[in-house]
Structures are given as C-alpha cells and as structure tokens.
C-alpha cells in the first residue's frame, strides 16, 4: 500500500496540524516488580542504558528512563542536559517500580495478552533475528515464541522478568528457508 | 544522578554486549476497538503518519504502524523500502485491530491503570506543554489529568479512544508559576 493510500485511510488526517510537527513519541511506561531484575534484563539482554532516575520517596515509587543507543557518546554527560535530551528522544522505555513489590514472589503485573487484554508488546528490531535468538538462548532468556514455533517464522517473542512480551524481528526479509 | 552512577545501579550491565549495539527499540503495540477512530485520534490530535498496514484476513486482524515525524520527506516512498525503514526506527506505534470490535459499544480493552495493572502509558513530548494542552482542549480531547490538576503541574495526561493514557510533557522546565 502506497504512502498516499495510507494517508487516505478512513479516519486519517492527511496533513497533520502544524503544531504537531515538533511532537515526539517519547516513551512507553510499564510497571515492574523488581527494578534490579528489570534493569538487568533490559541492559544485559537488550543493551539499554539507564539515563535518568527519579525516586518519589513520599509516593513510594521510582522511575527509570532507558534508551537503546549503539553509541553512548550521543548521551549528554551533564545531568540537566541529559534529562532534557531524553525527554526529546523517540523510543525511550520508562520502568516504574512501586516500592515493596520486589518482595512479592511473582509479579503483580499483567502483560495485557490474556483477559483483560489491551497493551500487547514492545518490539526490539535487530540486524539478524536468527543470531539474536541464538544469543538469547545462550543467555537463558524465556521465549514466548521461538522462530520455529507458530506460523510466523520471521519473528520471535521473548519475555521480560514481569512476563511482558518483547517481539524480536529484523527489518530485512529472511532468506527463504 | 550522573550517567556513571546510573550505569552502576544494581542490576545494570555497565557495558552492553556488542551485538546489542545495533538493536533498536522499535515499537509499542496496543489493541484498539475502532481503527478509524484511533487513526483519527493519532493523526489529527497527535500528528502521527501511518506508514504500513497489513490485513491478516484469516486471523481477522489488521495492524497499522504509525510514526511521528515532523518532516515526511524522511519517509521512503517505495513500499518495500518504507517497510524496512519503519522496522528500523525507534518510536513507532503499532495499532492492532481485531475485526469486529468496532461494533462493540465500548472498548473491550484495558488500559493497565486499574487492576490488573501493568502497562501504564505512552508519552508524547511537545515543545510547549501549555500550548499543546490548550490545543487539545480546543479539539475536545478527553483529559485524564489537566496541568492544573494533581500535584504535578508540569505534566498532563490525555486519553485516546480506548482510554489508553498519553502523558504530555515538555523537555524543558516550565517557568515558575
């Protein structure tokens, strides 16, 4: 479907309002049971870098913003500059940790893929989905769907420590198998 | 907190594994009741552009990828090139429409902010949060939290047609009020 067909779909405003031109789809927030376990997963398995943390003592929760950048030299060193920078970036992950949930045996959070459904998944795209999945296997990552499972052999889903689903795909077509 | 303090937080892998350097946090997927209503909201209110649609006839669902780019000239015109491009971008929104839900009177989907909680919100950052909120008011957008409500006067939350929450903030500090 061509871009002009897409911008003619029912409901679509073909020419966005000028003030929206500087809007940025900045982040997605998920709640996590154990911040240490989630920081381990998102930094070790997926390569995210935490760039901002705020502890709300009175309301008893902590937020951490993470970015997935190949080259950390793009991240400002100055704390205030880095906060402004991250709030203007697309593709930021916000983890919210309500203090005390880490003592629960299992996550109190719902991944949205059983009733009641809603949110579905995050997706990390990788240059080589086969190599990425082999790496995840070697790291002992939990899979929701391996490449070989189901009818879509070009995508996989892994699970984070709270069982949120993370789709893994590569932008380029896979060689015919 | 400095960047080196952040990368020393418990659980954090200080130096990401080399294969992750080309990983991209590509998209967030949410299910929507009425695709036309959601495309209207995300394109008219927030300025997103739909760049890819796939209809899964047999499984009876449709997915649409949307990006929020100020300058559409960055979007490849060729269909195959555009698909590869969008799967390599950060900050993409995937809407999933299960065919038939548009006939339901209200959304069957859960926004994650009442029990069972999990996913919290999306966030769109804007150059001027006051101006953006005034614009949303003039468009009749539903607010979850106006700037003047609650104790955080620098952020607002609006609601999309399925009641998913969208945080609105500006990267720079607001003038003292």
mmCIF file of C-alpha atoms in Angstrom:
data_model
loop_
_atom_site.group_PDB
_atom_site.id
_atom_site.type_symbol
_atom_site.label_atom_id
_atom_site.label_comp_id
_atom_site.label_asym_id
_atom_site.label_seq_id
_atom_site.Cartn_x
_atom_site.Cartn_y
_atom_site.Cartn_z
ATOM 1 C CA UNK A 1 0.000 0.000 0.000
ATOM 2 C CA UNK A 2 1.453 3.358 -1.034
ATOM 3 C CA UNK A 3 2.023 6.193 1.418
ATOM 4 C CA UNK A 4 -0.744 8.218 -0.191
ATOM 5 C CA UNK A 5 -3.114 5.244 0.155
ATOM 6 C CA UNK A 6 -2.155 5.021 3.825
ATOM 7 C CA UNK A 7 -2.734 8.705 4.451
ATOM 8 C CA UNK A 8 -6.148 8.309 2.761
ATOM 9 C CA UNK A 9 -7.328 5.517 5.082
ATOM 10 C CA UNK A 10 -10.626 6.210 6.863
ATOM 11 C CA UNK A 11 -10.053 8.458 9.851
ATOM 12 C CA UNK A 12 -6.599 9.648 8.814
ATOM 13 C CA UNK A 13 -5.860 13.373 8.765
ATOM 14 C CA UNK A 14 -3.830 13.615 5.572
ATOM 15 C CA UNK A 15 -1.876 16.717 6.549
ATOM 16 C CA UNK A 16 -1.025 16.914 10.235
ATOM 17 C CA UNK A 17 -1.650 20.153 12.077
ATOM 18 C CA UNK A 18 1.476 22.348 12.104
ATOM 19 C CA UNK A 19 1.882 22.408 15.917
ATOM 20 C CA UNK A 20 2.295 18.605 15.880
ATOM 21 C CA UNK A 21 5.425 18.816 13.749
ATOM 22 C CA UNK A 22 7.602 19.070 16.817
ATOM 23 C CA UNK A 23 5.753 16.444 18.835
ATOM 24 C CA UNK A 24 7.829 13.352 19.653
ATOM 25 C CA UNK A 25 6.541 9.896 20.620
ATOM 26 C CA UNK A 26 8.876 9.863 23.577
ATOM 27 C CA UNK A 27 8.267 6.869 25.809
ATOM 28 C CA UNK A 28 6.293 3.835 26.867
ATOM 29 C CA UNK A 29 5.830 3.157 30.579
ATOM 30 C CA UNK A 30 5.488 -0.281 32.151
ATOM 31 C CA UNK A 31 5.375 -1.200 35.832
ATOM 32 C CA UNK A 32 7.934 -3.719 37.033
ATOM 33 C CA UNK A 33 8.001 -5.864 40.191
ATOM 34 C CA UNK A 34 11.769 -5.905 40.789
ATOM 35 C CA UNK A 35 13.724 -2.958 39.435
ATOM 36 C CA UNK A 36 17.092 -4.705 39.759
ATOM 37 C CA UNK A 37 15.854 -7.719 37.773
ATOM 38 C CA UNK A 38 14.352 -5.492 35.080
ATOM 39 C CA UNK A 39 17.444 -3.301 34.815
ATOM 40 C CA UNK A 40 19.497 -6.494 34.456
ATOM 41 C CA UNK A 41 17.236 -7.772 31.689
ATOM 42 C CA UNK A 42 16.963 -4.554 29.701
ATOM 43 C CA UNK A 43 20.679 -3.680 29.960
ATOM 44 C CA UNK A 44 22.302 -7.131 29.744
ATOM 45 C CA UNK A 45 19.960 -8.879 27.321
ATOM 46 C CA UNK A 46 18.809 -5.962 25.170
ATOM 47 C CA UNK A 47 21.574 -3.368 25.581
ATOM 48 C CA UNK A 48 19.549 -0.480 27.037
ATOM 49 C CA UNK A 49 21.299 2.282 29.014
ATOM 50 C CA UNK A 50 19.606 3.926 32.021
ATOM 51 C CA UNK A 51 19.845 7.688 31.578
ATOM 52 C CA UNK A 52 17.573 9.124 34.268
ATOM 53 C CA UNK A 53 16.196 8.001 37.612
ATOM 54 C CA UNK A 54 13.774 9.756 39.913
ATOM 55 C CA UNK A 55 12.820 8.383 43.315
ATOM 56 C CA UNK A 56 9.451 9.639 44.593
ATOM 57 C CA UNK A 57 10.001 8.956 48.305
ATOM 58 C CA UNK A 58 6.613 10.094 49.550
ATOM 59 C CA UNK A 59 4.584 8.299 46.874
ATOM 60 C CA UNK A 60 6.947 5.292 47.221
ATOM 61 C CA UNK A 61 7.857 4.696 43.603
ATOM 62 C CA UNK A 62 10.897 5.050 41.380
ATOM 63 C CA UNK A 63 11.044 5.701 37.659
ATOM 64 C CA UNK A 64 13.976 4.958 35.371
ATOM 65 C CA UNK A 65 14.230 6.043 31.745
ATOM 66 C CA UNK A 66 16.288 3.812 29.455
ATOM 67 C CA UNK A 67 17.435 4.310 25.877
ATOM 68 C CA UNK A 68 18.758 1.837 23.347
ATOM 69 C CA UNK A 69 21.598 3.618 21.568
ATOM 70 C CA UNK A 70 24.517 1.904 19.942
ATOM 71 C CA UNK A 71 26.833 4.805 20.606
ATOM 72 C CA UNK A 72 26.722 6.210 24.133
ATOM 73 C CA UNK A 73 28.629 9.311 23.074
ATOM 74 C CA UNK A 74 25.272 10.744 21.922
ATOM 75 C CA UNK A 75 24.095 10.816 25.572
ATOM 76 C CA UNK A 76 24.797 14.176 27.235
ATOM 77 C CA UNK A 77 27.046 13.937 30.257
ATOM 78 C CA UNK A 78 25.598 16.897 32.125
ATOM 79 C CA UNK A 79 22.681 15.742 34.275
ATOM 80 C CA UNK A 80 20.245 18.536 33.403
ATOM 81 C CA UNK A 81 21.148 18.392 29.706
ATOM 82 C CA UNK A 82 20.690 14.627 29.733
ATOM 83 C CA UNK A 83 17.208 14.922 31.264
ATOM 84 C CA UNK A 84 16.142 17.419 28.588
ATOM 85 C CA UNK A 85 17.700 15.225 25.924
ATOM 86 C CA UNK A 86 15.934 12.023 26.942
ATOM 87 C CA UNK A 87 12.535 13.738 27.064
ATOM 88 C CA UNK A 88 13.003 14.810 23.454
ATOM 89 C CA UNK A 89 14.050 11.394 22.125
ATOM 90 C CA UNK A 90 11.814 8.816 20.478
ATOM 91 C CA UNK A 91 11.925 5.210 21.681
ATOM 92 C CA UNK A 92 12.505 5.645 25.406
ATOM 93 C CA UNK A 93 11.447 2.965 27.905
ATOM 94 C CA UNK A 94 10.182 4.065 31.311
ATOM 95 C CA UNK A 95 10.204 1.484 34.089
ATOM 96 C CA UNK A 96 8.082 2.273 37.148
ATOM 97 C CA UNK A 97 8.842 0.432 40.362
ATOM 98 C CA UNK A 98 6.356 0.693 43.205
ATOM 99 C CA UNK A 99 8.467 0.224 46.317
ATOM 100 C CA UNK A 100 7.954 -3.106 48.037
ATOM 101 C CA UNK A 101 6.704 -5.150 45.085
ATOM 102 C CA UNK A 102 10.156 -6.739 44.846
ATOM 103 C CA UNK A 103 9.296 -8.770 47.947
ATOM 104 C CA UNK A 104 6.363 -10.436 46.165
ATOM 105 C CA UNK A 105 7.026 -13.937 44.928
ATOM 106 C CA UNK A 106 5.632 -13.277 41.495
ATOM 107 C CA UNK A 107 4.866 -10.193 39.513
ATOM 108 C CA UNK A 108 1.629 -8.422 40.428
ATOM 109 C CA UNK A 109 1.532 -7.037 36.883
ATOM 110 C CA UNK A 110 -0.484 -8.135 33.895
ATOM 111 C CA UNK A 111 1.055 -8.237 30.430
ATOM 112 C CA UNK A 112 -2.144 -7.444 28.532
ATOM 113 C CA UNK A 113 -2.200 -10.615 26.446
ATOM 114 C CA UNK A 114 -4.795 -12.531 28.455
ATOM 115 C CA UNK A 115 -8.109 -11.039 29.577
ATOM 116 C CA UNK A 116 -8.408 -8.192 30.143
ATOM 117 C CA UNK A 117 -6.322 -7.537 27.041
ATOM 118 C CA UNK A 118 -5.033 -4.161 25.890
ATOM 119 C CA UNK A 119 -1.334 -3.394 25.614
ATOM 120 C CA UNK A 120 0.327 -6.140 23.581
ATOM 121 C CA UNK A 121 4.088 -5.902 23.419
ATOM 122 C CA UNK A 122 7.260 -3.935 22.966
ATOM 123 C CA UNK A 123 9.428 -4.699 19.927
ATOM 124 C CA UNK A 124 13.183 -4.598 19.506
ATOM 125 C CA UNK A 125 14.424 -4.830 15.958
ATOM 126 C CA UNK A 126 17.788 -6.454 15.348
ATOM 127 C CA UNK A 127 20.059 -6.771 12.326
ATOM 128 C CA UNK A 128 19.858 -10.600 12.341
ATOM 129 C CA UNK A 129 16.906 -12.215 14.104
ATOM 130 C CA UNK A 130 18.463 -15.708 13.943
ATOM 131 C CA UNK A 131 21.685 -14.543 15.583
ATOM 132 C CA UNK A 132 19.766 -12.526 18.177
ATOM 133 C CA UNK A 133 17.592 -15.509 19.113
ATOM 134 C CA UNK A 134 20.649 -17.767 19.389
ATOM 135 C CA UNK A 135 22.185 -15.170 21.704
ATOM 136 C CA UNK A 136 19.003 -15.032 23.816
ATOM 137 C CA UNK A 137 19.024 -18.850 24.078
ATOM 138 C CA UNK A 138 22.630 -18.772 25.274
ATOM 139 C CA UNK A 139 21.652 -16.175 27.912
ATOM 140 C CA UNK A 140 18.792 -18.356 29.141
ATOM 141 C CA UNK A 141 16.103 -15.861 28.130
ATOM 142 C CA UNK A 142 12.496 -17.082 28.308
ATOM 143 C CA UNK A 143 10.795 -17.302 24.936
ATOM 144 C CA UNK A 144 7.117 -16.756 24.365
ATOM 145 C CA UNK A 145 7.502 -17.873 20.747
ATOM 146 C CA UNK A 146 10.641 -19.153 19.084
ATOM 147 C CA UNK A 147 11.225 -18.530 15.379
ATOM 148 C CA UNK A 148 10.426 -22.191 14.748
ATOM 149 C CA UNK A 149 7.100 -22.043 16.576
ATOM 150 C CA UNK A 150 3.766 -20.935 15.146
ATOM 151 C CA UNK A 151 3.179 -19.823 11.601
ATOM 152 C CA UNK A 152 5.290 -16.650 11.574
ATOM 153 C CA UNK A 153 8.842 -17.905 11.212
ATOM 154 C CA UNK A 154 10.382 -14.449 10.843
ATOM 155 C CA UNK A 155 9.501 -13.135 14.302
ATOM 156 C CA UNK A 156 10.105 -14.308 17.855
ATOM 157 C CA UNK A 157 8.783 -13.127 21.195
ATOM 158 C CA UNK A 158 10.795 -13.173 24.404
ATOM 159 C CA UNK A 159 9.512 -12.366 27.903
ATOM 160 C CA UNK A 160 10.926 -9.890 30.382
ATOM 161 C CA UNK A 161 11.031 -10.570 34.158
ATOM 162 C CA UNK A 162 7.369 -9.458 34.504
ATOM 163 C CA UNK A 163 6.319 -11.565 31.508
ATOM 164 C CA UNK A 164 5.799 -8.555 29.246
ATOM 165 C CA UNK A 165 6.252 -9.734 25.674
ATOM 166 C CA UNK A 166 9.041 -8.335 23.505
ATOM 167 C CA UNK A 167 8.834 -9.010 19.791
ATOM 168 C CA UNK A 168 12.151 -9.592 18.027
ATOM 169 C CA UNK A 169 12.359 -9.035 14.278
ATOM 170 C CA UNK A 170 14.719 -7.886 11.600
ATOM 171 C CA UNK A 171 13.763 -5.150 9.141
ATOM 172 C CA UNK A 172 15.049 -7.064 6.121
ATOM 173 C CA UNK A 173 13.418 -10.208 4.722
ATOM 174 C CA UNK A 174 14.817 -13.539 5.897
ATOM 175 C CA UNK A 175 16.380 -15.819 3.307
ATOM 176 C CA UNK A 176 13.828 -18.372 2.072
ATOM 177 C CA UNK A 177 14.135 -21.432 4.340
ATOM 178 C CA UNK B 1 22.483 11.347 39.262
ATOM 179 C CA UNK B 2 25.439 11.106 36.883
ATOM 180 C CA UNK B 3 25.494 8.722 33.936
ATOM 181 C CA UNK B 4 28.195 6.643 35.616
ATOM 182 C CA UNK B 5 26.055 6.430 38.771
ATOM 183 C CA UNK B 6 23.137 5.279 36.602
ATOM 184 C CA UNK B 7 25.183 2.626 34.843
ATOM 185 C CA UNK B 8 26.335 1.426 38.296
ATOM 186 C CA UNK B 9 22.804 0.899 39.639
ATOM 187 C CA UNK B 10 22.108 -2.625 40.946
ATOM 188 C CA UNK B 11 21.391 -4.980 38.082
ATOM 189 C CA UNK B 12 22.780 -2.738 35.339
ATOM 190 C CA UNK B 13 25.284 -4.182 32.867
ATOM 191 C CA UNK B 14 27.699 -1.267 32.615
ATOM 192 C CA UNK B 15 28.964 -2.107 29.131
ATOM 193 C CA UNK B 16 26.330 -3.560 26.832
ATOM 194 C CA UNK B 17 27.180 -6.639 24.812
ATOM 195 C CA UNK B 18 28.499 -5.714 21.354
ATOM 196 C CA UNK B 19 25.691 -7.471 19.391
ATOM 197 C CA UNK B 20 23.141 -5.176 21.080
ATOM 198 C CA UNK B 21 24.716 -2.051 19.572
ATOM 199 C CA UNK B 22 22.508 -2.331 16.514
ATOM 200 C CA UNK B 23 19.348 -3.246 18.403
ATOM 201 C CA UNK B 24 16.562 -0.652 18.126
ATOM 202 C CA UNK B 25 13.579 -0.212 20.473
ATOM 203 C CA UNK B 26 11.254 -0.169 17.508
ATOM 204 C CA UNK B 27 7.629 -0.173 18.579
ATOM 205 C CA UNK B 28 4.899 -0.462 21.176
ATOM 206 C CA UNK B 29 1.727 -2.344 20.286
ATOM 207 C CA UNK B 30 -1.727 -1.602 21.673
ATOM 208 C CA UNK B 31 -5.071 -3.109 20.658
ATOM 209 C CA UNK B 32 -7.783 -0.701 19.579
ATOM 210 C CA UNK B 33 -11.553 -1.179 19.299
ATOM 211 C CA UNK B 34 -12.211 1.069 16.287
ATOM 212 C CA UNK B 35 -9.310 1.536 13.880
ATOM 213 C CA UNK B 36 -10.892 4.553 12.166
ATOM 214 C CA UNK B 37 -11.394 6.332 15.499
ATOM 215 C CA UNK B 38 -7.826 5.558 16.598
ATOM 216 C CA UNK B 39 -6.322 6.639 13.269
ATOM 217 C CA UNK B 40 -8.301 9.876 13.581
ATOM 218 C CA UNK B 41 -7.009 10.468 17.099
ATOM 219 C CA UNK B 42 -3.361 9.636 16.464
ATOM 220 C CA UNK B 43 -3.140 11.541 13.156
ATOM 221 C CA UNK B 44 -5.382 14.560 13.849
ATOM 222 C CA UNK B 45 -4.654 15.161 17.531
ATOM 223 C CA UNK B 46 -1.047 13.979 17.773
ATOM 224 C CA UNK B 47 0.256 14.256 14.199
ATOM 225 C CA UNK B 48 1.230 10.623 13.565
ATOM 226 C CA UNK B 49 1.545 9.313 9.992
ATOM 227 C CA UNK B 50 0.505 5.746 9.099
ATOM 228 C CA UNK B 51 3.346 4.162 7.141
ATOM 229 C CA UNK B 52 2.442 0.480 6.924
ATOM 230 C CA UNK B 53 -0.722 -1.597 7.091
ATOM 231 C CA UNK B 54 -1.121 -5.351 6.999
ATOM 232 C CA UNK B 55 -4.510 -7.055 6.974
ATOM 233 C CA UNK B 56 -4.441 -10.647 8.243
ATOM 234 C CA UNK B 57 -7.656 -11.857 6.617
ATOM 235 C CA UNK B 58 -7.653 -15.384 8.002
ATOM 236 C CA UNK B 59 -6.793 -14.405 11.567
ATOM 237 C CA UNK B 60 -9.180 -11.414 11.248
ATOM 238 C CA UNK B 61 -6.969 -8.606 12.433
ATOM 239 C CA UNK B 62 -5.230 -5.586 10.941
ATOM 240 C CA UNK B 63 -2.050 -3.891 12.084
ATOM 241 C CA UNK B 64 -1.007 -0.337 11.283
ATOM 242 C CA UNK B 65 2.388 1.168 12.069
ATOM 243 C CA UNK B 66 2.489 4.905 12.684
ATOM 244 C CA UNK B 67 5.410 7.285 13.118
ATOM 245 C CA UNK B 68 5.551 10.799 14.498
ATOM 246 C CA UNK B 69 7.927 12.699 12.229
ATOM 247 C CA UNK B 70 7.829 16.419 11.663
ATOM 248 C CA UNK B 71 9.174 16.092 8.156
ATOM 249 C CA UNK B 72 7.524 13.453 5.985
ATOM 250 C CA UNK B 73 10.286 13.652 3.412
ATOM 251 C CA UNK B 74 12.263 11.244 5.640
ATOM 252 C CA UNK B 75 9.673 8.512 4.911
ATOM 253 C CA UNK B 76 10.665 6.347 1.937
ATOM 254 C CA UNK B 77 8.161 6.405 -0.882
ATOM 255 C CA UNK B 78 8.845 2.906 -2.147
ATOM 256 C CA UNK B 79 6.628 0.417 -0.302
ATOM 257 C CA UNK B 80 9.273 -2.218 0.406
ATOM 258 C CA UNK B 81 11.864 0.397 1.383
ATOM 259 C CA UNK B 82 9.327 2.050 3.679
ATOM 260 C CA UNK B 83 8.562 -1.237 5.439
ATOM 261 C CA UNK B 84 12.272 -1.874 6.066
ATOM 262 C CA UNK B 85 12.700 1.719 7.185
ATOM 263 C CA UNK B 86 9.883 1.681 9.731
ATOM 264 C CA UNK B 87 11.104 -1.564 11.294
ATOM 265 C CA UNK B 88 14.472 0.070 11.928
ATOM 266 C CA UNK B 89 13.113 3.265 13.502
ATOM 267 C CA UNK B 90 12.707 3.982 17.206
ATOM 268 C CA UNK B 91 9.394 5.297 18.499
ATOM 269 C CA UNK B 92 6.894 3.530 16.246
ATOM 270 C CA UNK B 93 3.309 2.915 17.374
ATOM 271 C CA UNK B 94 1.585 -0.299 16.289
ATOM 272 C CA UNK B 95 -2.203 -0.374 16.433
ATOM 273 C CA UNK B 96 -3.832 -3.802 16.294
ATOM 274 C CA UNK B 97 -7.482 -4.020 15.310
ATOM 275 C CA UNK B 98 -9.287 -7.299 15.803
ATOM 276 C CA UNK B 99 -12.005 -7.255 13.166
ATOM 277 C CA UNK B 100 -15.483 -6.753 14.545
ATOM 278 C CA UNK B 101 -14.624 -4.979 17.793
ATOM 279 C CA UNK B 102 -15.672 -1.696 16.191
ATOM 280 C CA UNK B 103 -19.295 -2.840 16.567
ATOM 281 C CA UNK B 104 -18.949 -3.003 20.360
ATOM 282 C CA UNK B 105 -20.417 -0.062 22.227
ATOM 283 C CA UNK B 106 -17.370 0.454 24.370
ATOM 284 C CA UNK B 107 -13.796 -0.654 24.176
ATOM 285 C CA UNK B 108 -13.125 -4.230 25.245
ATOM 286 C CA UNK B 109 -9.570 -3.184 26.111
ATOM 287 C CA UNK B 110 -7.991 -2.402 29.450
ATOM 288 C CA UNK B 111 -5.575 0.494 29.829
ATOM 289 C CA UNK B 112 -3.495 -1.085 32.587
ATOM 290 C CA UNK B 113 -4.077 1.630 35.168
ATOM 291 C CA UNK B 114 -6.710 -0.160 37.243
ATOM 292 C CA UNK B 115 -6.383 -3.756 38.425
ATOM 293 C CA UNK B 116 -4.861 -5.744 36.921
ATOM 294 C CA UNK B 117 -2.240 -3.061 36.359
ATOM 295 C CA UNK B 118 0.814 -3.358 34.127
ATOM 296 C CA UNK B 119 1.339 -1.135 31.122
ATOM 297 C CA UNK B 120 0.921 2.476 32.194
ATOM 298 C CA UNK B 121 1.008 4.963 29.361
ATOM 299 C CA UNK B 122 2.518 6.301 26.180
ATOM 300 C CA UNK B 123 4.134 9.748 26.260
ATOM 301 C CA UNK B 124 4.320 12.428 23.615
ATOM 302 C CA UNK B 125 6.740 15.245 24.339
ATOM 303 C CA UNK B 126 5.926 18.661 22.959
ATOM 304 C CA UNK B 127 7.843 21.947 22.736
ATOM 305 C CA UNK B 128 5.267 23.810 24.876
ATOM 306 C CA UNK B 129 3.020 21.755 27.153
ATOM 307 C CA UNK B 130 0.721 24.717 27.894
ATOM 308 C CA UNK B 131 0.133 25.416 24.217
ATOM 309 C CA UNK B 132 -0.348 21.709 23.471
ATOM 310 C CA UNK B 133 -2.935 21.324 26.237
ATOM 311 C CA UNK B 134 -4.802 24.421 25.044
ATOM 312 C CA UNK B 135 -4.842 22.898 21.563
ATOM 313 C CA UNK B 136 -6.156 19.576 22.947
ATOM 314 C CA UNK B 137 -8.911 21.452 24.807
ATOM 315 C CA UNK B 138 -9.920 23.214 21.596
ATOM 316 C CA UNK B 139 -10.073 19.822 19.847
ATOM 317 C CA UNK B 140 -12.314 18.396 22.570
ATOM 318 C CA UNK B 141 -9.756 15.813 23.685
ATOM 319 C CA UNK B 142 -10.531 13.928 26.913
ATOM 320 C CA UNK B 143 -8.104 14.667 29.719
ATOM 321 C CA UNK B 144 -7.141 12.197 32.391
ATOM 322 C CA UNK B 145 -5.239 14.939 34.217
ATOM 323 C CA UNK B 146 -5.002 18.589 33.293
ATOM 324 C CA UNK B 147 -1.876 20.589 34.106
ATOM 325 C CA UNK B 148 -3.841 22.302 36.881
ATOM 326 C CA UNK B 149 -4.931 19.024 38.476
ATOM 327 C CA UNK B 150 -2.965 16.949 40.981
ATOM 328 C CA UNK B 151 0.442 17.830 42.340
ATOM 329 C CA UNK B 152 2.480 17.586 39.137
ATOM 330 C CA UNK B 153 1.726 20.827 37.326
ATOM 331 C CA UNK B 154 4.253 20.240 34.535
ATOM 332 C CA UNK B 155 2.622 17.149 33.020
ATOM 333 C CA UNK B 156 -0.820 16.323 31.677
ATOM 334 C CA UNK B 157 -2.436 13.073 30.611
ATOM 335 C CA UNK B 158 -4.943 12.772 27.790
ATOM 336 C CA UNK B 159 -6.917 9.662 26.831
ATOM 337 C CA UNK B 160 -7.148 8.016 23.440
ATOM 338 C CA UNK B 161 -10.405 6.471 22.099
ATOM 339 C CA UNK B 162 -9.724 3.243 24.071
ATOM 340 C CA UNK B 163 -8.878 5.214 27.223
ATOM 341 C CA UNK B 164 -5.168 4.473 26.997
ATOM 342 C CA UNK B 165 -3.337 7.253 28.807
ATOM 343 C CA UNK B 166 -0.936 9.525 26.937
ATOM 344 C CA UNK B 167 1.375 11.677 29.012
ATOM 345 C CA UNK B 168 2.121 15.127 27.619
ATOM 346 C CA UNK B 169 5.246 16.919 28.777
ATOM 347 C CA UNK B 170 7.885 19.321 27.561
ATOM 348 C CA UNK B 171 11.584 18.537 27.889
ATOM 349 C CA UNK B 172 12.475 21.963 29.240
ATOM 350 C CA UNK B 173 11.466 23.256 32.691
ATOM 351 C CA UNK B 174 8.300 25.330 32.897
ATOM 352 C CA UNK B 175 8.579 28.940 34.046
ATOM 353 C CA UNK B 176 7.898 29.173 37.783
ATOM 354 C CA UNK B 177 4.152 29.791 38.192
#
